[in-house]
Short mmCIF file of C-alpha atoms and ligand atoms in Angstrom, two decimals:
data_model
loop_
_atom_site.label_atom_id
_atom_site.label_comp_id
_atom_site.label_asym_id
_atom_site.label_seq_id
_atom_site.Cartn_x
_atom_site.Cartn_y
_atom_site.Cartn_z
CA UNK Y 1 -34.04 -45.26 39.86
CA UNK Y 2 -34.50 -42.93 42.78
CA UNK Y 3 -35.33 -42.89 46.45
CA UNK Y 4 -38.90 -43.81 47.27
CA UNK Y 5 -39.69 -45.30 43.85
CA UNK Y 6 -41.78 -48.49 43.83
CA UNK Y 7 -40.90 -50.93 41.12
CA UNK Y 8 -43.04 -52.75 38.61
CA UNK Y 9 -42.22 -56.40 37.99
CA UNK Y 10 -44.69 -57.95 35.59
CA UNK Y 11 -42.17 -59.05 32.93
CA UNK Y 12 -39.78 -60.40 35.56
CA UNK Y 13 -42.68 -62.31 37.12
CA UNK Y 14 -43.68 -63.77 33.75
CA UNK Y 15 -40.11 -64.85 32.95
CA UNK Y 16 -39.71 -66.34 36.42
CA UNK Y 17 -42.81 -68.49 35.96
CA UNK Y 18 -41.39 -69.84 32.68
CA UNK Y 19 -37.94 -70.25 34.20
CA UNK Y 20 -39.28 -72.30 37.12
CA UNK Y 21 -40.55 -74.89 34.65
CA UNK Y 22 -37.24 -75.05 32.81
CA UNK Y 23 -34.42 -74.58 35.34
CA UNK Y 24 -34.11 -75.71 38.99
CA UNK Y 25 -35.41 -72.84 41.10
CA UNK Y 26 -35.69 -70.79 37.91
CA UNK Y 27 -32.01 -69.77 37.96
CA UNK Y 28 -28.59 -70.99 36.86
CA UNK Y 29 -26.91 -70.25 40.19
CA UNK Y 30 -28.71 -70.26 43.57
CA UNK Y 31 -27.44 -66.85 44.73
CA UNK Y 32 -29.57 -65.18 42.04
CA UNK Y 33 -32.86 -66.50 43.39
CA UNK Y 34 -33.64 -63.94 46.16
CA UNK Y 35 -35.55 -66.56 48.17
CA UNK Y 36 -33.68 -65.59 51.34
CA UNK Y 37 -35.20 -62.12 51.19
CA UNK Y 38 -38.66 -63.44 50.42
CA UNK Y 39 -39.13 -62.22 46.88
CA UNK Y 40 -38.79 -63.36 43.30
CA UNK Y 41 -35.65 -62.67 41.27
CA UNK Y 42 -35.29 -59.65 39.03
CA UNK Y 43 -34.55 -60.44 35.38
CA UNK Y 44 -31.93 -58.12 33.93
CA UNK Y 45 -32.17 -56.58 30.47
CA UNK Y 46 -28.87 -54.69 30.41
CA UNK Y 47 -26.10 -53.04 32.39
CA UNK Y 48 -24.87 -49.50 31.99
CA UNK Y 49 -21.75 -48.49 33.97
CA UNK Y 50 -22.75 -48.88 37.62
CA UNK Y 51 -26.43 -49.33 36.86
CA UNK Y 52 -28.73 -52.17 35.87
CA UNK Y 53 -31.96 -52.00 33.89
CA UNK Y 54 -34.40 -54.85 34.37
CA UNK Y 55 -36.86 -56.30 31.87
CA UNK Y 56 -39.62 -54.06 33.26
CA UNK Y 57 -37.55 -50.94 32.63
CA UNK Y 58 -36.66 -50.32 36.29
CA UNK Y 59 -33.18 -48.86 36.78
CA UNK Y 60 -31.01 -49.68 39.82
CA UNK Y 61 -27.65 -48.72 41.28
CA UNK Y 62 -25.91 -52.08 41.06
CA UNK Y 63 -23.74 -53.11 44.04
CA UNK Y 64 -23.58 -56.78 42.98
CA UNK Y 65 -21.71 -56.16 39.73
CA UNK Y 66 -22.00 -59.79 38.64
CA UNK Y 67 -20.61 -60.79 42.09
CA UNK Y 68 -17.21 -59.21 41.49
CA UNK Y 69 -15.87 -59.46 37.94
CA UNK Y 70 -17.13 -56.02 36.86
CA UNK Y 71 -14.67 -53.84 38.76
CA UNK Y 72 -14.61 -51.55 35.70
CA UNK Y 73 -18.41 -51.49 35.29
CA UNK Y 74 -21.00 -52.91 32.92
CA UNK Y 75 -20.17 -52.77 29.23
CA UNK Y 76 -16.93 -50.85 29.86
CA UNK Y 77 -16.01 -49.40 26.43
CA UNK Y 78 -12.38 -50.68 26.30
CA UNK Y 79 -13.52 -54.14 27.35
CA UNK Y 80 -16.33 -54.21 24.79
CA UNK Y 81 -14.04 -53.02 21.98
CA UNK Y 82 -11.30 -55.53 22.85
CA UNK Y 83 -13.69 -58.44 23.18
CA UNK Y 84 -15.45 -57.54 19.93
CA UNK Y 85 -12.13 -57.45 18.09
CA UNK Y 86 -11.15 -60.79 19.66
CA UNK Y 87 -14.46 -62.35 18.59
CA UNK Y 88 -13.91 -61.24 15.00
CA UNK Y 89 -10.61 -63.11 15.02
CA UNK Y 90 -12.20 -66.32 16.28
CA UNK Y 91 -13.93 -67.36 19.51
CA UNK Y 92 -11.89 -70.43 20.45
CA UNK Y 93 -8.96 -72.35 19.00
CA UNK Y 94 -7.95 -75.09 21.43
CA UNK Y 95 -4.42 -73.89 20.72
CA UNK Y 96 -2.25 -71.29 22.48
CA UNK Y 97 -2.60 -67.57 21.76
CA UNK Y 98 -0.58 -64.45 22.43
CA UNK Y 99 -3.28 -63.02 24.72
CA UNK Y 100 -2.78 -65.92 27.16
CA UNK Y 101 0.92 -65.13 27.42
CA UNK Y 102 0.15 -61.43 27.93
CA UNK Y 103 -2.46 -62.16 30.61
CA UNK Y 104 -0.14 -64.61 32.42
CA UNK Y 105 2.59 -61.95 32.39
CA UNK Y 106 0.17 -59.39 33.92
CA UNK Y 107 -0.74 -61.86 36.67
CA UNK Y 108 2.89 -62.70 37.46
CA UNK Y 109 3.80 -59.04 37.52
CA UNK Y 110 0.94 -58.09 39.88
CA UNK Y 111 0.46 -61.03 42.26
CA UNK Y 112 3.45 -61.53 44.61
CA UNK Y 113 2.98 -65.30 45.02
CA UNK Y 114 2.46 -65.99 41.31
CA UNK Y 115 5.58 -67.24 39.52
CA UNK Y 116 3.60 -69.32 37.00
CA UNK Y 117 -0.08 -69.44 36.07
CA UNK Y 118 -2.53 -72.03 34.71
CA UNK Y 119 -5.83 -70.66 33.39
CA UNK Y 120 -9.22 -72.32 33.80
CA UNK Y 121 -12.78 -71.30 33.01
CA UNK Y 122 -14.19 -70.97 36.53
CA UNK Y 123 -13.08 -70.41 40.10
CA UNK Y 124 -14.45 -73.83 41.03
CA UNK Y 125 -12.14 -75.50 38.51
CA UNK Y 126 -9.19 -73.45 39.75
CA UNK Y 127 -9.86 -74.42 43.40
CA UNK Y 128 -10.25 -78.08 42.54
CA UNK Y 129 -7.01 -78.04 40.56
CA UNK Y 130 -5.02 -76.16 43.20
CA UNK Y 131 -6.08 -78.70 45.82
CA UNK Y 132 -5.09 -81.58 43.55
CA UNK Y 133 -1.69 -79.98 43.09
CA UNK Y 134 -1.28 -79.40 46.84
CA UNK Y 135 -2.09 -83.05 47.49
CA UNK Y 136 0.36 -84.21 44.86
CA UNK Y 137 3.12 -81.95 46.14
CA UNK Y 138 2.78 -82.96 49.80
CA UNK Y 139 1.66 -86.58 49.45
CA UNK Y 140 -1.14 -85.80 51.93
CA UNK Y 141 -4.93 -86.02 51.43
CA UNK Y 142 -6.67 -83.71 53.89
CA UNK Y 143 -7.43 -80.05 53.43
CA UNK Y 144 -8.16 -77.54 56.16
CA UNK Y 145 -10.75 -74.92 55.28
CA UNK Y 146 -12.59 -72.32 57.30
CA UNK Y 147 -16.27 -72.28 58.24
CA UNK Y 148 -18.18 -69.80 56.10
CA UNK Y 149 -15.55 -69.73 53.36
CA UNK Y 150 -16.66 -70.65 49.86
CA UNK Y 151 -14.28 -72.03 47.25
CA UNK Y 152 -16.72 -72.83 44.47
CA UNK Y 153 -18.80 -75.99 44.40
CA UNK Y 154 -15.91 -78.46 44.68
CA UNK Y 155 -17.31 -81.60 46.38
CA UNK Y 156 -14.87 -81.74 49.25
CA UNK Y 157 -15.01 -78.00 49.94
CA UNK Y 158 -18.77 -77.59 50.37
CA UNK Y 159 -18.72 -78.34 54.11
CA UNK Y 160 -19.84 -75.33 56.15
CA UNK Y 161 -19.63 -73.28 52.96
CA UNK Y 162 -20.53 -69.63 52.71
CA UNK Y 163 -22.27 -67.86 49.81
CA UNK Y 164 -25.35 -69.71 48.50
CA UNK Y 165 -24.91 -72.61 50.96
CA UNK Y 166 -25.05 -70.18 53.89
CA UNK Y 167 -27.92 -68.28 52.30
CA UNK Y 168 -29.95 -71.47 51.85
CA UNK Y 169 -28.84 -72.98 55.17
CA UNK Y 170 -27.21 -76.04 53.56
CA UNK Y 171 -24.37 -77.13 55.91
CA UNK Y 172 -23.25 -80.10 53.81
CA UNK Y 173 -24.54 -81.06 50.38
CA UNK Y 174 -25.91 -84.53 49.66
CA UNK Y 175 -23.92 -86.15 46.85
CA UNK Y 176 -20.53 -85.60 48.50
CA UNK Y 177 -18.95 -88.95 49.36
CA UNK Y 178 -18.03 -89.79 52.94
CA UNK Y 179 -14.39 -90.05 51.87
CA UNK Y 180 -14.41 -86.53 50.41
CA UNK Y 181 -16.09 -85.16 53.52
CA UNK Y 182 -13.58 -86.96 55.76
CA UNK Y 183 -10.70 -85.31 53.94
CA UNK Y 184 -12.02 -81.84 54.76
CA UNK Y 185 -11.23 -80.35 58.14
CA UNK Y 186 -13.24 -77.25 59.04
CA UNK Y 187 -11.97 -74.69 61.54
CA UNK Y 188 -13.49 -71.36 62.64
CA UNK Y 189 -12.03 -68.27 60.96
CA UNK Y 190 -9.65 -66.28 63.20
CA UNK Y 191 -9.28 -69.30 65.54
CA UNK Y 192 -5.53 -69.74 66.00
CA UNK Y 193 -5.84 -72.53 68.56
CA UNK Y 194 -8.22 -74.43 66.26
CA UNK Y 195 -5.76 -74.19 63.39
CA UNK Y 196 -2.81 -75.32 65.55
CA UNK Y 197 -4.84 -78.28 66.80
CA UNK Y 198 -6.04 -79.30 63.33
CA UNK Y 199 -2.56 -79.03 61.84
CA UNK Y 200 -1.19 -81.30 64.58
CA UNK Y 201 -4.02 -83.85 64.46
CA UNK Y 202 -4.70 -84.09 60.73
CA UNK Y 203 -1.46 -83.24 58.89
CA UNK Y 204 -3.29 -81.60 55.97
CA UNK Y 205 -1.85 -81.06 52.51
CA UNK Y 206 -2.98 -77.46 52.63
CA UNK Y 207 -4.67 -74.75 54.58
CA UNK Y 208 -7.07 -73.09 52.16
CA UNK Y 209 -8.49 -69.68 52.95
CA UNK Y 210 -9.98 -66.57 51.48
CA UNK Y 211 -7.50 -64.10 52.99
CA UNK Y 212 -10.37 -61.61 53.32
CA UNK Y 213 -13.38 -63.93 53.52
CA UNK Y 214 -16.24 -62.35 51.59
CA UNK Y 215 -18.66 -65.25 51.20
CA UNK Y 216 -20.12 -64.92 54.72
CA UNK Y 217 -20.30 -61.19 54.31
CA UNK Y 218 -16.90 -59.55 54.64
CA UNK Y 219 -15.09 -60.90 57.72
CA UNK Y 220 -11.58 -59.50 57.83
CA UNK Y 221 -8.75 -61.44 59.47
CA UNK Y 222 -7.69 -60.43 62.97
CA UNK Y 223 -4.42 -58.54 63.10
CA UNK Y 224 -1.60 -61.02 62.40
CA UNK Y 225 -3.87 -63.98 61.57
CA UNK Y 226 -2.67 -64.39 57.98
CA UNK Y 227 0.98 -64.19 59.07
CA UNK Y 228 0.21 -66.78 61.72
CA UNK Y 229 -1.26 -69.05 59.00
CA UNK Y 230 1.90 -68.62 56.94
CA UNK Y 231 4.17 -69.57 59.83
CA UNK Y 232 1.98 -72.40 61.13
CA UNK Y 233 1.63 -74.06 57.70
CA UNK Y 234 5.36 -73.85 57.01
CA UNK Y 235 6.10 -75.41 60.39
CA UNK Y 236 3.56 -78.19 59.76
CA UNK Y 237 4.74 -79.01 56.21
CA UNK Y 238 1.41 -77.94 54.72
CA UNK Y 239 0.91 -75.55 51.83
CA UNK Y 240 -0.85 -72.23 52.29
CA UNK Y 241 -3.40 -71.64 49.52
CA UNK Y 242 -5.10 -68.27 49.18
CA UNK Y 243 -8.42 -68.22 47.37
CA UNK Y 244 -8.31 -64.72 45.90
CA UNK Y 245 -11.18 -65.24 43.48
CA UNK Y 246 -12.94 -62.27 45.09
CA UNK Y 247 -9.98 -60.29 46.48
CA UNK Y 248 -7.60 -60.76 43.54
CA UNK Y 249 -6.99 -57.48 41.65
CA UNK Y 250 -9.74 -55.94 43.83
CA UNK Y 251 -8.43 -55.09 47.29
CA UNK Y 252 -5.04 -54.16 45.79
CA UNK Y 253 -3.20 -54.70 42.50
CA UNK Y 254 -1.84 -58.01 43.76
CA UNK Y 255 -4.80 -58.95 45.95
CA UNK Y 256 -4.90 -59.44 49.72
CA UNK Y 257 -1.44 -61.08 49.73
CA UNK Y 258 -0.03 -57.86 48.28
CA UNK Y 259 -1.84 -55.71 50.85
CA UNK Y 260 -0.96 -57.92 53.80
CA UNK Y 261 2.55 -58.87 52.65
CA UNK Y 262 1.86 -62.56 53.28
CA UNK Y 263 2.95 -64.89 50.50
CA UNK Y 264 0.94 -68.08 49.91
CA UNK Y 265 2.34 -71.13 48.11
CA UNK Y 266 -0.60 -71.22 45.70
CA UNK Y 267 -3.20 -68.61 44.73
CA UNK Y 268 -6.64 -69.14 43.20
CA UNK Y 269 -7.88 -66.32 40.98
CA UNK Y 270 -11.19 -65.64 39.23
CA UNK Y 271 -13.79 -62.93 38.63
CA UNK Y 272 -11.74 -59.76 37.77
CA UNK Y 273 -9.21 -61.84 35.78
CA UNK Y 274 -11.97 -62.54 33.24
CA UNK Y 275 -13.38 -59.00 33.15
CA UNK Y 276 -16.95 -60.36 33.04
CA UNK Y 277 -16.27 -63.37 30.84
CA UNK Y 278 -15.63 -66.88 32.16
CA UNK Y 279 -11.98 -67.07 33.23
CA UNK Y 280 -10.08 -68.08 36.35
CA UNK Y 281 -6.61 -69.35 37.17
CA UNK Y 282 -4.37 -70.88 39.76
CA UNK Y 283 -0.85 -69.68 40.23
CA UNK Y 284 2.06 -70.09 42.58
CA UNK Y 285 5.62 -71.10 43.21
CA UNK Y 286 7.43 -72.26 40.10
CA UNK Y 287 8.53 -75.58 41.65
CA UNK Y 288 4.88 -76.38 42.45
CA UNK Y 289 3.38 -75.17 39.17
CA UNK Y 290 5.91 -77.19 37.19
CA UNK Y 291 4.23 -80.30 38.57
CA UNK Y 292 1.18 -79.43 36.38
CA UNK Y 293 0.85 -81.36 33.07
CA UNK Y 294 2.36 -81.27 30.54
CA UNK Y 295 5.38 -79.86 32.43
CA UNK Y 296 4.72 -82.43 35.15
CA UNK Y 297 2.45 -85.29 36.15
CA UNK Y 298 -0.52 -83.58 37.86
CA UNK Y 299 -3.23 -83.64 35.23
CA UNK Y 300 -5.60 -80.76 34.60
CA UNK Y 301 -7.09 -79.50 31.33
CA UNK Y 302 -9.91 -77.51 29.68
CA UNK Y 303 -11.25 -76.94 26.16
CA UNK Y 304 -12.05 -73.29 26.86
CA UNK Y 305 -9.19 -72.54 29.30
CA UNK Y 306 -7.50 -69.27 28.32
CA UNK Y 307 -10.37 -68.58 25.91
CA UNK Y 308 -9.51 -65.65 23.59
CA UNK Y 309 -12.60 -63.58 24.46
CA UNK Y 310 -12.12 -64.08 28.20
CA UNK Y 311 -8.40 -63.32 28.09
CA UNK Y 312 -9.12 -60.19 26.03
CA UNK Y 313 -11.70 -59.00 28.59
CA UNK Y 314 -9.35 -59.82 31.48
CA UNK Y 315 -6.41 -57.99 29.93
CA UNK Y 316 -8.50 -54.92 29.08
CA UNK Y 317 -9.81 -54.84 32.65
CA UNK Y 318 -6.42 -55.30 34.34
CA UNK Y 319 -4.98 -52.47 32.24
CA UNK Y 320 -7.52 -50.09 33.79
CA UNK Y 321 -6.38 -51.01 37.30
CA UNK Y 322 -3.57 -48.58 38.10
CA UNK Y 323 -2.66 -46.97 41.43
CA UNK Y 324 -5.22 -44.17 40.93
CA UNK Y 325 -7.95 -46.75 40.39
CA UNK Y 326 -7.26 -48.40 43.76
CA UNK Y 327 -7.17 -45.01 45.50
CA UNK Y 328 -10.57 -44.17 44.04
CA UNK Y 329 -11.96 -47.59 44.95
CA UNK Y 330 -10.76 -47.21 48.52
CA UNK Y 331 -12.37 -43.79 48.98
CA UNK Y 332 -15.64 -44.99 47.48
CA UNK Y 333 -15.72 -48.19 49.54
CA UNK Y 334 -15.04 -46.25 52.73
CA UNK Y 335 -17.85 -43.77 51.99
CA UNK Y 336 -20.26 -46.61 51.35
CA UNK Y 337 -19.16 -48.84 54.25
CA UNK Y 338 -19.00 -46.09 56.84
CA UNK Y 339 -22.13 -44.43 55.46
CA UNK Y 340 -24.20 -47.62 55.81
CA UNK Y 341 -22.98 -48.19 59.39
CA UNK Y 342 -23.77 -44.54 60.28
CA UNK Y 343 -27.21 -44.81 58.68
CA UNK Y 344 -27.94 -47.85 60.86
CA UNK Y 345 -26.65 -46.10 63.98
CA UNK Y 346 -28.68 -43.01 63.17
CA UNK Y 347 -31.83 -45.11 62.84
CA UNK Y 348 -31.12 -47.03 66.05
CA UNK Y 349 -30.81 -50.34 64.17
CA UNK Y 350 -28.32 -52.84 65.58
CA UNK Y 351 -25.73 -53.27 62.83
CA UNK Y 352 -21.99 -53.32 62.32
CA UNK Y 353 -20.17 -52.40 59.14
CA UNK Y 354 -17.16 -54.05 57.52
CA UNK Y 355 -15.31 -52.64 54.54
CA UNK Y 356 -12.04 -52.73 52.66
CA UNK Y 357 -11.06 -51.54 49.19
CA UNK Y 358 -13.72 -52.87 46.84
CA UNK Y 359 -15.76 -54.83 49.41
CA UNK Y 360 -18.45 -53.79 51.91
CA UNK Y 361 -20.93 -55.53 54.24
CA UNK Y 362 -23.54 -54.26 56.68
CA UNK Y 363 -24.13 -56.98 59.26
CA UNK Y 364 -27.37 -56.85 61.21
CA UNK Y 365 -25.54 -57.57 64.43
CA UNK Y 366 -24.57 -55.23 67.25
CA UNK Y 367 -21.19 -56.94 67.82
CA UNK Y 368 -18.47 -56.94 65.16
CA UNK Y 369 -18.50 -60.14 63.11
CA UNK Y 370 -15.27 -62.21 63.40
CA UNK Y 371 -16.47 -65.65 62.35
CA UNK Y 372 -19.15 -67.59 60.50
CA UNK Y 373 -20.92 -68.26 63.81
CA UNK Y 374 -21.10 -64.48 64.37
CA UNK Y 375 -22.43 -63.96 60.83
CA UNK Y 376 -25.07 -66.64 61.31
CA UNK Y 377 -26.20 -64.95 64.51
CA UNK Y 378 -27.18 -61.80 62.57
CA UNK Y 379 -30.83 -60.77 62.33
CA UNK Y 380 -31.52 -62.29 58.91
CA UNK Y 381 -35.15 -61.10 58.86
CA UNK Y 382 -34.01 -57.52 59.35
CA UNK Y 383 -31.45 -57.96 56.59
CA UNK Y 384 -34.12 -59.36 54.27
CA UNK Y 385 -36.48 -56.45 54.99
CA UNK Y 386 -33.62 -53.99 54.42
CA UNK Y 387 -32.79 -55.59 51.10
CA UNK Y 388 -36.41 -55.59 49.89
CA UNK Y 389 -36.72 -51.93 50.84
CA UNK Y 390 -33.50 -51.05 49.02
CA UNK Y 391 -34.63 -52.85 45.86
CA UNK Y 392 -37.92 -50.95 46.01
CA UNK Y 393 -35.89 -47.73 46.06
CA UNK Y 394 -33.73 -48.69 43.11
CA UNK Y 395 -30.69 -50.10 44.93
CA UNK Y 396 -29.67 -53.60 43.83
CA UNK Y 397 -27.62 -54.99 46.72
CA UNK Y 398 -26.67 -58.63 47.40
CA UNK Y 399 -29.86 -60.41 48.46
CA UNK Y 400 -28.13 -62.26 51.30
CA UNK Y 401 -26.44 -61.37 54.58
CA UNK Y 402 -23.70 -63.81 53.55
CA UNK Y 403 -22.45 -61.86 50.53
CA UNK Y 404 -20.44 -58.68 50.09
CA UNK Y 405 -21.30 -55.52 48.13
CA UNK Y 406 -18.95 -54.83 45.21
CA UNK Y 407 -18.06 -51.15 44.68
CA UNK Y 408 -16.52 -50.50 41.28
CA UNK Y 409 -14.57 -47.79 39.47
CA UNK Y 410 -17.72 -46.48 37.81
CA UNK Y 411 -19.77 -45.94 40.95
CA UNK Y 412 -19.95 -42.19 41.51
CA UNK Y 413 -20.38 -40.15 44.67
CA UNK Y 414 -23.96 -39.63 43.49
CA UNK Y 415 -24.52 -43.41 43.48
CA UNK Y 416 -23.23 -43.59 47.05
CA UNK Y 417 -25.43 -40.63 48.11
CA UNK Y 418 -28.51 -42.14 46.55
CA UNK Y 419 -27.76 -45.48 48.23
CA UNK Y 420 -27.26 -43.91 51.65
CA UNK Y 421 -30.42 -41.86 51.30
CA UNK Y 422 -32.36 -45.03 50.50
CA UNK Y 423 -30.64 -46.84 53.40
CA UNK Y 424 -31.60 -44.10 55.89
CA UNK Y 425 -35.17 -44.28 54.66
CA UNK Y 426 -35.42 -48.09 54.88
CA UNK Y 427 -33.54 -48.38 58.18
CA UNK Y 428 -35.81 -45.68 59.63
CA UNK Y 429 -38.84 -47.80 58.69
CA UNK Y 430 -37.19 -50.92 60.14
CA UNK Y 431 -36.44 -49.25 63.45
N1 LIG A 501 -19.29 -66.67 44.47
C1 LIG A 501 -20.22 -65.67 44.21
C2 LIG A 501 -20.60 -64.87 45.39
N2 LIG A 501 -20.31 -65.39 46.62
C3 LIG A 501 -21.42 -66.04 43.51
C4 LIG A 501 -21.23 -66.94 42.37
C5 LIG A 501 -22.40 -67.85 42.32
O1 LIG A 501 -22.48 -68.71 43.19
O2 LIG A 501 -23.22 -67.65 41.43
#
């Protein structure tokens, strides 16, 4: 690690060649591939706090942090100890455990809109299940989502999706039926008139949004937009569903709904709730959640839901997230977000920064980014060159303009300084 270092990659290259023969694109999730920045993926050997070591022995400051779960860092000692103890007691039972009750209680205590919780293994499952519940509760089929938002790879929610779909330029995936596509209404983020129109024309079961969209880069809501969504959905008889897979327990103890004081009917959670192991959940109003089987008739299930290792990791992580932790995360995120924007300005590169507690993006666009269309208009070649240069200097940032950086509690001021020094260097070359 260190500014100016050039990396070796022979073991990564060798593994990638083998992987290409065995797995589509050589990876198990497209966002890992690094095709959008014109290079091969880096194979990781281990994580250490806020740093990654690859199979060639190169060390990086990690700003991806497994795409969000690792708010407490790689191999955090409390998490490792708790998970190890849980594993010794058995890795899965298919029967209820005390840890599930404890984790559900933590969620209900922290997340304002969560009166009851159902755990799943992935955010995709949680999104799919929340939508099923919204449809059952309202007797309506359609769902309104926003362009550039990503809610996992649920068939009907892939339209105009952010994250890997945006990175690969896939506007609508083959394999989604016409009926599923027809039930999805897509509106531009921050477009009040578009939402009003769609609510009137389509009578959706739910408006589904990431309250702070972070799968097209971080695109914060305009002032009052979330409150507008709350009022407009109530008036239209639709549910408001917040996908807080990324923002949950990250931007504040109770997620974006806590920060913005806007209460959704249902909330989708993931990433931090599993502390780096596979766990997610959906939660919400008691009257809605009691429709879920076996309390009610809306079926949803999972062999590994509430898995003892994942619940142990989630609980250990949540217990580290006190008020001081969020203060630290805010200061760190501001230093990084503002520092990157200043570095771009200093180098004369057209860029605009976006940041909130625990999330940062540098858009290669002169104008502030308010929508997916704005994000797509960024200079993607410049972003790719920036990213390659940062990797060469030991900074592992998201290899896509359509993803956010994930500051954590274990990033130090020195990590930020090293990152900004590398950024000034690379941006200077780009200019
Ligand atoms: N949702 C994550 C970032 N946008 C990435 C998960 C994945 O697709 O692998």
